mmCIF file of C-alpha atoms in Angstrom:
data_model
loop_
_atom_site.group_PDB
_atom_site.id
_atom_site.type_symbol
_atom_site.label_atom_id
_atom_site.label_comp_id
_atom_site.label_asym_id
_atom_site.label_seq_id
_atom_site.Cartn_x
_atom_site.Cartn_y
_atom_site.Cartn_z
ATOM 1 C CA UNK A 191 0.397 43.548 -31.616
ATOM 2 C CA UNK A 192 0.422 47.011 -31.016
ATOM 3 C CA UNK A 193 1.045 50.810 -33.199
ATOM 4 C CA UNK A 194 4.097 52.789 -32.371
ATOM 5 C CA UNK A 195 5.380 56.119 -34.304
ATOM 6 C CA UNK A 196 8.642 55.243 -36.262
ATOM 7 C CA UNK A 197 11.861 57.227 -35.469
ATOM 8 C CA UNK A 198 14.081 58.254 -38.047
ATOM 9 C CA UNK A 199 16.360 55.094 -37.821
ATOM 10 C CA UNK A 200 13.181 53.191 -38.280
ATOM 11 C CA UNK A 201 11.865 55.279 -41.429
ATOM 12 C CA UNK A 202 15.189 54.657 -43.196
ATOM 13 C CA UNK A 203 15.081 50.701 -42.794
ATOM 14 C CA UNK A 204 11.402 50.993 -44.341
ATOM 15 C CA UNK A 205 12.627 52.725 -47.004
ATOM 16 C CA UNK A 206 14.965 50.095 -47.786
ATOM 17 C CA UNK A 207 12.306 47.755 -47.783
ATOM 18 C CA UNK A 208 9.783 49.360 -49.758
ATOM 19 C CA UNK A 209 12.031 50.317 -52.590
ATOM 20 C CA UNK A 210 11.145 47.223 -54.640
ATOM 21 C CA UNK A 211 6.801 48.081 -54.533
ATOM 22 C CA UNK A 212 7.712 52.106 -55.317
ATOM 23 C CA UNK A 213 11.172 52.416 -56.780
ATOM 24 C CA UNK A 214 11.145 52.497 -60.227
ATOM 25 C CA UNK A 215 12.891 54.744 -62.053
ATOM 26 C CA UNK A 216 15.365 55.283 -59.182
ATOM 27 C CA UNK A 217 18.123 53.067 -57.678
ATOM 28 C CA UNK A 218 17.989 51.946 -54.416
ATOM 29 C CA UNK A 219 20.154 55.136 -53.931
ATOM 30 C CA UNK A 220 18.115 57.291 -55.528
ATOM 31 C CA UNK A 221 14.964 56.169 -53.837
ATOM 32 C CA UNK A 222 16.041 56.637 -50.409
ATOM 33 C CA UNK A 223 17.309 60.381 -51.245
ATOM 34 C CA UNK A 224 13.734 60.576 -53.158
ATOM 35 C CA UNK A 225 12.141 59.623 -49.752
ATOM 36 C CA UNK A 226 14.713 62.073 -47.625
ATOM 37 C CA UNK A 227 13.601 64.752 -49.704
ATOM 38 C CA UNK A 228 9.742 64.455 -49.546
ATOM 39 C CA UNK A 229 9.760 64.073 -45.495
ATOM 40 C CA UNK A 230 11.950 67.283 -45.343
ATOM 41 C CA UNK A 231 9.287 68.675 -47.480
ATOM 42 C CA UNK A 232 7.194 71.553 -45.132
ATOM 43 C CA UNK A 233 4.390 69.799 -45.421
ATOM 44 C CA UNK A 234 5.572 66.530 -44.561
ATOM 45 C CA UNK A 235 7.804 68.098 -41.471
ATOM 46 C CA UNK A 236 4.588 69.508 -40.180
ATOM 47 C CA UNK A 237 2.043 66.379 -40.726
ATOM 48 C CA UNK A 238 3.221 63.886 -41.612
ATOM 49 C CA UNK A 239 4.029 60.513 -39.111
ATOM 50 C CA UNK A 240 5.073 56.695 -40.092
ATOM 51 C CA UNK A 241 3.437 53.941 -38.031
ATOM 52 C CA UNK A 242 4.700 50.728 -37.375
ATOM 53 C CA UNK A 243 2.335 47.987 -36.394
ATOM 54 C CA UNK A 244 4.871 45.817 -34.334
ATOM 55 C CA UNK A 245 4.796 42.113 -32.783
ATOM 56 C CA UNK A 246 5.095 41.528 -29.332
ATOM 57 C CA UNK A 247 8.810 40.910 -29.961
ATOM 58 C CA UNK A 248 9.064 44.518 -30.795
ATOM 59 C CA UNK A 249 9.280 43.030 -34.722
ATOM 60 C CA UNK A 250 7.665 45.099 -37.064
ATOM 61 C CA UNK A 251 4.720 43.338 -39.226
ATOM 62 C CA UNK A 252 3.477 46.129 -41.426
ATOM 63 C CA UNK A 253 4.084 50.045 -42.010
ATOM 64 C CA UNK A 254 2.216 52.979 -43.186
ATOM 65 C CA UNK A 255 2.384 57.057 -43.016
ATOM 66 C CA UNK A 256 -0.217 59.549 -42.330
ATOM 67 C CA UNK A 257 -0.093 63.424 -43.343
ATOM 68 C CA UNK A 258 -2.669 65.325 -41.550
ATOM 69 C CA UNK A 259 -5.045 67.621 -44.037
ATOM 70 C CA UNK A 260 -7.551 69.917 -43.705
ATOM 71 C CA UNK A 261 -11.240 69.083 -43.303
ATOM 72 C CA UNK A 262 -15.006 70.820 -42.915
ATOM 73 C CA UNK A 263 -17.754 70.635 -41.750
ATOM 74 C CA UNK A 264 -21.272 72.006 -42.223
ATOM 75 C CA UNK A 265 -23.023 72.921 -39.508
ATOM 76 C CA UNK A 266 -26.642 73.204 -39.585
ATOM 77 C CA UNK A 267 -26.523 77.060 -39.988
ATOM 78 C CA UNK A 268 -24.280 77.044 -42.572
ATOM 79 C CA UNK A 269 -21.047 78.049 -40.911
ATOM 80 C CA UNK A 270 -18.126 75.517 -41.669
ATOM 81 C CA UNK A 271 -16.736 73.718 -38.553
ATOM 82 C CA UNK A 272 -12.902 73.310 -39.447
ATOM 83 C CA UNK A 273 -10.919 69.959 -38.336
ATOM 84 C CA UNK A 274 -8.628 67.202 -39.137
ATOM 85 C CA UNK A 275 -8.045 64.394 -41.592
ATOM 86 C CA UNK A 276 -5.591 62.360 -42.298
ATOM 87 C CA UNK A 277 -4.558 61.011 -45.746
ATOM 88 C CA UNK A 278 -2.993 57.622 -45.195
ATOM 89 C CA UNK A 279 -0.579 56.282 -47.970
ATOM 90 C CA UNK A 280 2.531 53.712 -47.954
ATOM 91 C CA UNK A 281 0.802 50.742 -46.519
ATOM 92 C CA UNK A 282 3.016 47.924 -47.042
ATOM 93 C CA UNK A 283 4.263 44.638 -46.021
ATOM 94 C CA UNK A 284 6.845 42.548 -46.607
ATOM 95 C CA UNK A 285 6.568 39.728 -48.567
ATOM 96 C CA UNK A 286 7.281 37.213 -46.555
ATOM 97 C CA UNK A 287 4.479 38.619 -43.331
ATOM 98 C CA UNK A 288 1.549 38.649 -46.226
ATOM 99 C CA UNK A 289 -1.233 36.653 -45.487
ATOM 100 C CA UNK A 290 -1.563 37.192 -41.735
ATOM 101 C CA UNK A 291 -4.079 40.293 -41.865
ATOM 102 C CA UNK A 292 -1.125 42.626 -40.616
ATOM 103 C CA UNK A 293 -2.642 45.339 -42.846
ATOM 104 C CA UNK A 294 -5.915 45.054 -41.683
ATOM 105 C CA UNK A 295 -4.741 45.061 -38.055
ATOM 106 C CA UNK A 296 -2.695 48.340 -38.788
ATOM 107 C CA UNK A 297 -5.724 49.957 -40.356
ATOM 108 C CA UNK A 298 -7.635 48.881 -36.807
ATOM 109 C CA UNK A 299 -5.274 50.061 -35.308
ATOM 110 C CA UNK A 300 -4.653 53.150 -36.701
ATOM 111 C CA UNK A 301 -8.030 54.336 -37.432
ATOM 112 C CA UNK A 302 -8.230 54.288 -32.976
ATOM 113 C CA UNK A 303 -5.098 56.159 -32.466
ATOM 114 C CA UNK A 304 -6.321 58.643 -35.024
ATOM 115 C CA UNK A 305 -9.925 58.578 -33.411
ATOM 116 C CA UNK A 306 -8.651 60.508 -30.165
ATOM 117 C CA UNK A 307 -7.105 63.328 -32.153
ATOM 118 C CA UNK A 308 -9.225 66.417 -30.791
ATOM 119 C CA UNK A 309 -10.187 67.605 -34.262
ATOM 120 C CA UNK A 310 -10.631 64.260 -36.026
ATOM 121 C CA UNK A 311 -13.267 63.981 -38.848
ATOM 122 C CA UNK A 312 -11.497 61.530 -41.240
ATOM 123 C CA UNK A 313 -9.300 59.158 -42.565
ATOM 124 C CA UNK A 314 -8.387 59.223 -46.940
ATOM 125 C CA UNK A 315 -6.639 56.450 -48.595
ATOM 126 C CA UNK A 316 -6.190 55.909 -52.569
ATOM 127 C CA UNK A 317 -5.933 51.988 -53.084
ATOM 128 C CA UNK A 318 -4.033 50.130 -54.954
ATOM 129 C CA UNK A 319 -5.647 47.013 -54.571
ATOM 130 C CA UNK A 320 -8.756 47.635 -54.621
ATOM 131 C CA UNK A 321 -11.793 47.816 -51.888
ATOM 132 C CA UNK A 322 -12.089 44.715 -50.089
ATOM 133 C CA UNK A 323 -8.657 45.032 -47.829
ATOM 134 C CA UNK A 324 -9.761 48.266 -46.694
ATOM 135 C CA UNK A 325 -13.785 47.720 -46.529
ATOM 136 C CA UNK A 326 -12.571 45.335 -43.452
ATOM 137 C CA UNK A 327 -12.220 48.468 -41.776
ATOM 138 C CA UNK A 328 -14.852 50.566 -42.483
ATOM 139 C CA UNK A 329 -13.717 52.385 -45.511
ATOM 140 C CA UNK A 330 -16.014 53.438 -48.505
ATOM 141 C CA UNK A 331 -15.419 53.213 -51.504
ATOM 142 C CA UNK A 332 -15.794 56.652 -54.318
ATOM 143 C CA UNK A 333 -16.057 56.931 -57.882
ATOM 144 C CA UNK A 334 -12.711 56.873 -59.412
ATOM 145 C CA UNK A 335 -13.084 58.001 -63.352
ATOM 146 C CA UNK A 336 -9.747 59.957 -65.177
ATOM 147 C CA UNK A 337 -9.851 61.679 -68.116
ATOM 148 C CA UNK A 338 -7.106 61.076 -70.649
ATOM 149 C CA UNK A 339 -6.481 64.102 -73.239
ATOM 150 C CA UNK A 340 -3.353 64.162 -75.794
ATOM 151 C CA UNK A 341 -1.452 67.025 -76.022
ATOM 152 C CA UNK A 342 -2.147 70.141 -78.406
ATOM 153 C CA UNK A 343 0.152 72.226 -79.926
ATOM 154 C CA UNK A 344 -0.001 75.927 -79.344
ATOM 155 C CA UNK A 345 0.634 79.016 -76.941
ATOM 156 C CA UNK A 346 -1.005 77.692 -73.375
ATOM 157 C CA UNK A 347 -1.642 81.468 -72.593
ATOM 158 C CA UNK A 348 -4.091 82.020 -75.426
ATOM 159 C CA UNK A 349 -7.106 80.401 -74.186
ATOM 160 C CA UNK A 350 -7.064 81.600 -70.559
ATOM 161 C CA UNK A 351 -6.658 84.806 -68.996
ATOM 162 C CA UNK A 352 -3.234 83.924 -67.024
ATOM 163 C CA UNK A 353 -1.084 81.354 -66.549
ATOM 164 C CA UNK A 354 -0.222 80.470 -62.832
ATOM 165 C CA UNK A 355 3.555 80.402 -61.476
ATOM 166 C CA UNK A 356 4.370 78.024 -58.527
ATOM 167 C CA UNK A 357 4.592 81.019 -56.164
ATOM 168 C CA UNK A 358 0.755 81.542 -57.143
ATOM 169 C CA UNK A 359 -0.418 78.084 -55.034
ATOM 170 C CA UNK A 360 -1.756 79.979 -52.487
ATOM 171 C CA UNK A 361 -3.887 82.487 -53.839
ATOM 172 C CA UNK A 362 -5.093 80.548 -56.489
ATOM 173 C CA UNK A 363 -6.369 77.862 -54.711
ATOM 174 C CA UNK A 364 -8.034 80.551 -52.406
ATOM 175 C CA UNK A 365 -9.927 81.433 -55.354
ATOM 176 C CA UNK A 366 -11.606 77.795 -55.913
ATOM 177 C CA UNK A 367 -14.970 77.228 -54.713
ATOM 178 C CA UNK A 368 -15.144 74.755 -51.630
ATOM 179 C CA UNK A 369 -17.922 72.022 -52.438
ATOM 180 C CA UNK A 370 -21.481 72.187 -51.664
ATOM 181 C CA UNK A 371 -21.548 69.376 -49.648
ATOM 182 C CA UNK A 372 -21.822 68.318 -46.116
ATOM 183 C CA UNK A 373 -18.530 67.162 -45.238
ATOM 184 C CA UNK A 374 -14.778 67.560 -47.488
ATOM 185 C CA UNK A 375 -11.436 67.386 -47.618
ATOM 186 C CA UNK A 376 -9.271 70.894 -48.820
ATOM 187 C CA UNK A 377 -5.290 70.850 -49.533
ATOM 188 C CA UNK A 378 -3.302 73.945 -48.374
ATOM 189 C CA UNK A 379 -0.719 75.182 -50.850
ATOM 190 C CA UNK A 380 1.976 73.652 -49.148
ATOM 191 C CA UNK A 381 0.184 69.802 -50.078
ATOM 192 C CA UNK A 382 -0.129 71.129 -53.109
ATOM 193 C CA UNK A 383 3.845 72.115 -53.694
ATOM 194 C CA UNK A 384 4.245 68.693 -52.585
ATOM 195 C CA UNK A 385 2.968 66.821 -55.664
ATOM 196 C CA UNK A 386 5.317 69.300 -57.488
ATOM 197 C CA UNK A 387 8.052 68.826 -55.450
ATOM 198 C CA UNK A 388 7.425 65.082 -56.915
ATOM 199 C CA UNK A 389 7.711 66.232 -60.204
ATOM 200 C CA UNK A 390 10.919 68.223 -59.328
ATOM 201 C CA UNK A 391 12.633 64.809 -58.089
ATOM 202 C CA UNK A 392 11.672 62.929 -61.295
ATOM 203 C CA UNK A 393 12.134 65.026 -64.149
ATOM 204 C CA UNK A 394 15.593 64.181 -64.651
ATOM 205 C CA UNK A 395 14.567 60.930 -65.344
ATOM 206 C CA UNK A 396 11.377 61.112 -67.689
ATOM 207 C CA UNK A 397 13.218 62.657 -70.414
ATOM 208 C CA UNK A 398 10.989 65.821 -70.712
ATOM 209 C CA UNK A 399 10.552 68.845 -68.916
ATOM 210 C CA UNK A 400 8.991 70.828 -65.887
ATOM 211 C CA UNK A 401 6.153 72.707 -67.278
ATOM 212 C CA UNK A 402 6.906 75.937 -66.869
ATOM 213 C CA UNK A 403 3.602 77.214 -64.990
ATOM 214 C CA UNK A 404 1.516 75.502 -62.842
ATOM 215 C CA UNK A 405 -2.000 77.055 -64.289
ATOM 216 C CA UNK A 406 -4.087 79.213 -65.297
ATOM 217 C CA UNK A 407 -7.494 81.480 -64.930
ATOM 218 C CA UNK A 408 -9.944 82.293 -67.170
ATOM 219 C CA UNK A 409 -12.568 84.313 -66.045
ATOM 220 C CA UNK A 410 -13.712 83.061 -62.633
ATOM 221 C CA UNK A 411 -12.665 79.508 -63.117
ATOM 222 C CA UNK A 412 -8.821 78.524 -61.974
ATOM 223 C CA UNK A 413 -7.025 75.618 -62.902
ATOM 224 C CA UNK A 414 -3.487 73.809 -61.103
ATOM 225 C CA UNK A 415 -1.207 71.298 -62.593
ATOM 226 C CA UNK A 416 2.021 69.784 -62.597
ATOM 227 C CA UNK A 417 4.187 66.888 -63.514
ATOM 228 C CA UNK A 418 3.734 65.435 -60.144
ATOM 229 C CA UNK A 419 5.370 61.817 -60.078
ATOM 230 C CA UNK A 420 7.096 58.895 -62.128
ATOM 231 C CA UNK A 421 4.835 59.186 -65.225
ATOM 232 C CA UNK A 422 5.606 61.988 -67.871
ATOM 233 C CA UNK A 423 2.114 63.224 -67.805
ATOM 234 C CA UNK A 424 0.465 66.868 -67.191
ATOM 235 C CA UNK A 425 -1.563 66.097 -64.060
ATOM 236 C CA UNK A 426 -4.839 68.172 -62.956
ATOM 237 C CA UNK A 427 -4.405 68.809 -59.174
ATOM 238 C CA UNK A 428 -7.468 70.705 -58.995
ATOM 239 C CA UNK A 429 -10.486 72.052 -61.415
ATOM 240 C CA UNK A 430 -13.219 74.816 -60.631
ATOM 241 C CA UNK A 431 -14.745 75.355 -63.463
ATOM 242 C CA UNK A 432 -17.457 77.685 -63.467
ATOM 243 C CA UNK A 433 -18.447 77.377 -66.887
ATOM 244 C CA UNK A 434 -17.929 74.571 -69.555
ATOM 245 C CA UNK A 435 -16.465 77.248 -71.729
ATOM 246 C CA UNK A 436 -14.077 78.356 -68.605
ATOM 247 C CA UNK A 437 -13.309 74.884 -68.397
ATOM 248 C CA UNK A 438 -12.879 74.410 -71.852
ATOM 249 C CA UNK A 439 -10.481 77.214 -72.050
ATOM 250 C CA UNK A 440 -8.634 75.797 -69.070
ATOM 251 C CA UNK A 441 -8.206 72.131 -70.081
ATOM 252 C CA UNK A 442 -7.264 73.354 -73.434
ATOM 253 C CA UNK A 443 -4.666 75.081 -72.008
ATOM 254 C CA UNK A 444 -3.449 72.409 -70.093
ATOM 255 C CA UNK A 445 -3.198 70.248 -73.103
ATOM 256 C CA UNK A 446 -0.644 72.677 -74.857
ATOM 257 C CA UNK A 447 1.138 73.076 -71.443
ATOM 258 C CA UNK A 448 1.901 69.374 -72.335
ATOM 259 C CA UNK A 449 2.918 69.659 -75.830
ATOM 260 C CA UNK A 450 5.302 72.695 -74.549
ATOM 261 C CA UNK A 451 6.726 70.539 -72.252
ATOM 262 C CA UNK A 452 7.059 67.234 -73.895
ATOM 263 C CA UNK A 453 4.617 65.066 -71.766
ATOM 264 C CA UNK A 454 2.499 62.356 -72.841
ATOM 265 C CA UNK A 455 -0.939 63.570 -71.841
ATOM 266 C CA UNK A 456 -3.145 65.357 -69.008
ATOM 267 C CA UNK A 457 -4.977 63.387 -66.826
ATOM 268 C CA UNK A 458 -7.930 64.913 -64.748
ATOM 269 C CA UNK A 459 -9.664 62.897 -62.046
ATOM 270 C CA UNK A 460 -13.348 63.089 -62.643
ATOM 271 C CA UNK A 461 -15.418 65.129 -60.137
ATOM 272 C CA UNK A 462 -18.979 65.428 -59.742
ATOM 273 C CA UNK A 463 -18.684 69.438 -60.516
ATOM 274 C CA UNK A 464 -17.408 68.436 -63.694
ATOM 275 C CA UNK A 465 -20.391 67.016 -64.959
ATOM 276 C CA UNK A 466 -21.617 70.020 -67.098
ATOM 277 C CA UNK A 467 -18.154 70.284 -69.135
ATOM 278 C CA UNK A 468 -18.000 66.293 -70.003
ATOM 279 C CA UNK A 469 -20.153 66.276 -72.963
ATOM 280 C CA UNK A 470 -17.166 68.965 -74.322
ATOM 281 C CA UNK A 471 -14.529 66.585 -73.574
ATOM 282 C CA UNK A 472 -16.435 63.939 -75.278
ATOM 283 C CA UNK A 473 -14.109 63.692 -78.788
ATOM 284 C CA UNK A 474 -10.780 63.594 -80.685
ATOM 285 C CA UNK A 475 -8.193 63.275 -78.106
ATOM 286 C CA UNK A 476 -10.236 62.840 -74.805
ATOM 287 C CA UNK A 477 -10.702 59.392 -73.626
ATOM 288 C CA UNK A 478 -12.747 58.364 -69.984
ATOM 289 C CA UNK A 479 -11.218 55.094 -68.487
ATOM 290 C CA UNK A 480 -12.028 53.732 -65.394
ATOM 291 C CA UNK A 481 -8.827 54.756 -63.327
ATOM 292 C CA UNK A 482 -5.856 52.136 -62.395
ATOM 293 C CA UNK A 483 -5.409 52.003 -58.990
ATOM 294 C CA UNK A 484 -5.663 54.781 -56.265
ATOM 295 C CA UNK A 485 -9.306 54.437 -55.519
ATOM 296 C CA UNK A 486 -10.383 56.855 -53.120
ATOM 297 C CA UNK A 487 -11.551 55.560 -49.991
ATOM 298 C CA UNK A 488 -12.736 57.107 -46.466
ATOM 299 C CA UNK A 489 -13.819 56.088 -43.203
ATOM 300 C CA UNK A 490 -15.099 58.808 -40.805
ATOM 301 C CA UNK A 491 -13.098 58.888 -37.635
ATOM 302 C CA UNK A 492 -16.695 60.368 -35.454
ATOM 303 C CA UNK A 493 -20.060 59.308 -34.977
ATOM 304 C CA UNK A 494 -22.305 60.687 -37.421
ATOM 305 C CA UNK A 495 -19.665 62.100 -40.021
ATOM 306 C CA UNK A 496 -22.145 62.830 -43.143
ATOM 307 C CA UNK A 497 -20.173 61.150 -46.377
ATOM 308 C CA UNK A 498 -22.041 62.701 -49.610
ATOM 309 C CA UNK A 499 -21.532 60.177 -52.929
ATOM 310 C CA UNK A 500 -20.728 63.427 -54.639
ATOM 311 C CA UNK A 501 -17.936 63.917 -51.952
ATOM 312 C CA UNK A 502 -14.881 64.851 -54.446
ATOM 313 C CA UNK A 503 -11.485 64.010 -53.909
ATOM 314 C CA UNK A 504 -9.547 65.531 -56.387
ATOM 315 C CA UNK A 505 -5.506 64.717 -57.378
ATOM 316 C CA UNK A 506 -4.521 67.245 -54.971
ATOM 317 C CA UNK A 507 -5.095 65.166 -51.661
ATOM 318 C CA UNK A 508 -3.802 62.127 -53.168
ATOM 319 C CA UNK A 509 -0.595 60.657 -51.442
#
């Protein structure tokens, strides 16, 4: 067996395939064009790659994608040493090739090829089965806790200071704090247009509408959302909150940025620098569940790569 980059004939037949595990909502169709449209995405023309793990026959056995991110390091001075991760998503397959270890092999694989990138630090996957599959090869499990809050109704600009257009991705996210912690992932604003451009594809079919901002600020604490995929939900992509009442303001505002827009709920992936504004989510409307599938996972891709438990990996690097 052996790991070859997919050509665009290649990616198209996959697509075909996969449409039954991540299809719904669209027609076979509308899922391919849904797929077209993400990989001409600028992110995705820039980093991101499909893999084929292939028999000797040249048949392929299993599939996956990888879109390179942005990682850092802390050095022992303090300075952060830049580099590359890779966020690894679409493993699949087929039915009929299950029980094998094809997955497993691809992972192997994949995690070498990835290895003898010059900047590698490491590999991110959100699982949707669980641990074990990927624990085979040398993945770690992280907390995975959402927050559930109903919609509110109201103006979404009167708690916060402003409300964030799309346009505002990239200096808002250059005013969140990075995490105090030796090694973690960050998303550039075009990873994080991604997830919208997600929401973009779907609307039409949710029966509700694109929330008209994608966050807000209140006083040094910023806040980005969007409907971001095949659920009619207001979706936290990322959270600094530098007070609880900051964060307060913000979530509160994301709850009426629901209600304005006709979706279901928010949902905001617990981090560990949200642990001093939990205790105000605690009540009417706000539920903690253990989350449903993508379970963060990582596996360092150098010797020595320092994994924190508080390592956060917020909505925004999920894929």
């Amino acid at each position: 067996m052996h790991l070859v980059a997919a050509t665009d004939e290649q990616m198209g037949q996959r697509d075909a395939l996969t449409y039954s595990e991540w299809g719904k909502l669209l027609s076979p169709e509308g899922y391919a064009a849904r797929e077209q449209r993400l990989r001409a995405h600028p992110w995705s023309r820039a980093d991101m790659r499909t893999w084929l793990l292939c028999g000797e026959d040249g048949g392929v056995l299993a599939s996956c994608e990888t879109f390179r991110t942005s990682s850092f390091l802390r050095t022992a001075g303090g300075p952060l040493d830049p580099g590359d991760s890779f966020a690894i998503a679409s493993v699949f397959t087929e039915e009929r090739l299950r029980g094998h270890g094809y997955a497993t092999r691809l992972m192997d694989l994949l995690a070498a090829e990835l290895e003898r990138q010059p900047r590698a630090h490491a590999a991110l996957l959100f699982s949707d089965v669980g641990p074990r599959i990927y624990a085979r090869s040398g993945y770690q499990a992280l907390p995975a806790w959402d927050w559930h809050l109903s919609p509110t109704p109201g103006d979404p600009r009167a708690p916060v200071d402003t409300l964030l257009r799309e346009d505002a991705l990239g200096p808002a996210l250059g005013r969140l704090r990075q995490p105090e912690v030796p090694f973690f992932f960050w998303p550039s604003p075009a990873q994080l247009d991604w997830h919208l451009e997600r929401g973009r594809i779907y609307v039409e079919h949710l029966g509700c509408s694109l929330p008209p901002s994608a966050g807000a600020t209140a006083g040094a604490s910023t806040i980005l959302w969007g409907l971001v995929g095949r659920s009619a939900e207001l979706t936290v992509l990322m959270l600094d909150a530098r007070s609880p009442s900051e964060g307060q303001a913000l979530l509160e505002a994301a709850r009426r940025e629901a209600s304005r827009s006709g979706l279901s709920r928010v949902v905001l992936w617990e981090e560990p620098s949200h642990a001093p504004l939990l205790p105000l989510l605690q009540g009417e409307g706000a539920t903690r569940v253990a989350r449903d599938g993508s379970l963060p996972m990582v596996r360092p891709l150098r010797p020595g790569l320092p994994l924190s438990p508080l390592l956060p990996a917020p909505r925004g690097l999920w894929v």
